[in-house]
Amino acid sequence: MFADGFYKWKWLDNKFKKKQKYLIELPNSELFSFSGLYDKWIDKKTGEIKIAATLNQLR
């Protein structure tokens, strides 16, 4: 998958109730890639386009 940025969440409390997002980008808004799965299909009942995506984070 390709992106020019993504959000990383930081928990602000120990009860996991409050969090703040941080936008992570490369210099000059360059594109980068990372692993993930993506699929797009049309709902047969409504005709609506559905999109699903998941990103993998390795440590």
mmCIF file of C-alpha atoms in Angstrom, residues 6-51:
data_model
loop_
_atom_site.group_PDB
_atom_site.id
_atom_site.type_symbol
_atom_site.label_atom_id
_atom_site.label_comp_id
_atom_site.label_asym_id
_atom_site.label_seq_id
_atom_site.Cartn_x
_atom_site.Cartn_y
_atom_site.Cartn_z
ATOM 1 C CA PHE A 6 -0.435 8.047 8.474
ATOM 2 C CA TYR A 7 -1.732 8.709 11.978
ATOM 3 C CA LYS A 8 -0.179 7.276 15.125
ATOM 4 C CA TRP A 9 -2.294 7.409 18.278
ATOM 5 C CA LYS A 10 -0.885 8.168 21.740
ATOM 6 C CA TRP A 11 -2.899 7.349 24.843
ATOM 7 C CA LEU A 12 -3.065 10.302 27.247
ATOM 8 C CA ASP A 13 -4.345 8.395 30.275
ATOM 9 C CA ASN A 14 -3.959 4.990 31.937
ATOM 10 C CA LYS A 15 -7.644 4.075 31.458
ATOM 11 C CA PHE A 16 -7.388 4.306 27.644
ATOM 12 C CA LYS A 17 -10.182 6.893 27.451
ATOM 13 C CA LYS A 18 -8.304 9.858 25.957
ATOM 14 C CA LYS A 19 -5.961 9.761 23.007
ATOM 15 C CA GLN A 20 -4.327 12.175 20.586
ATOM 16 C CA LYS A 21 -3.387 11.493 16.986
ATOM 17 C CA TYR A 22 -0.087 12.494 15.377
ATOM 18 C CA LEU A 23 0.374 12.720 11.620
ATOM 19 C CA ILE A 24 3.561 10.940 10.497
ATOM 20 C CA GLU A 25 4.980 12.057 7.134
ATOM 21 C CA LEU A 26 8.247 11.837 5.227
ATOM 22 C CA PRO A 27 10.089 15.046 4.288
ATOM 23 C CA ASN A 28 8.634 16.789 1.213
ATOM 24 C CA SER A 29 5.450 14.656 1.531
ATOM 25 C CA GLU A 30 7.111 11.812 -0.371
ATOM 26 C CA LEU A 31 5.149 8.619 -0.971
ATOM 27 C CA PHE A 32 6.180 5.484 0.904
ATOM 28 C CA SER A 33 4.908 1.926 0.996
ATOM 29 C CA PHE A 34 4.063 -0.556 3.717
ATOM 30 C CA SER A 35 2.430 -3.960 3.903
ATOM 31 C CA GLY A 36 -1.308 -4.348 4.125
ATOM 32 C CA LEU A 37 -4.407 -5.873 2.584
ATOM 33 C CA TYR A 38 -6.984 -3.989 0.510
ATOM 34 C CA ASP A 39 -10.220 -5.079 -1.151
ATOM 35 C CA LYS A 40 -13.108 -3.327 -2.901
ATOM 36 C CA TRP A 41 -16.483 -4.806 -3.852
ATOM 37 C CA ILE A 42 -20.082 -3.799 -4.602
ATOM 38 C CA ASP A 43 -22.826 -4.628 -2.095
ATOM 39 C CA LYS A 44 -25.345 -6.760 -4.041
ATOM 40 C CA LYS A 45 -28.320 -5.433 -2.057
ATOM 41 C CA THR A 46 -27.576 -1.698 -2.119
ATOM 42 C CA GLY A 47 -25.130 -1.259 -5.015
ATOM 43 C CA GLU A 48 -22.856 0.620 -2.613
ATOM 44 C CA ILE A 49 -19.095 0.354 -3.131
ATOM 45 C CA LYS A 50 -17.467 -1.198 -0.055
ATOM 46 C CA ILE A 51 -13.783 -0.869 0.782
#
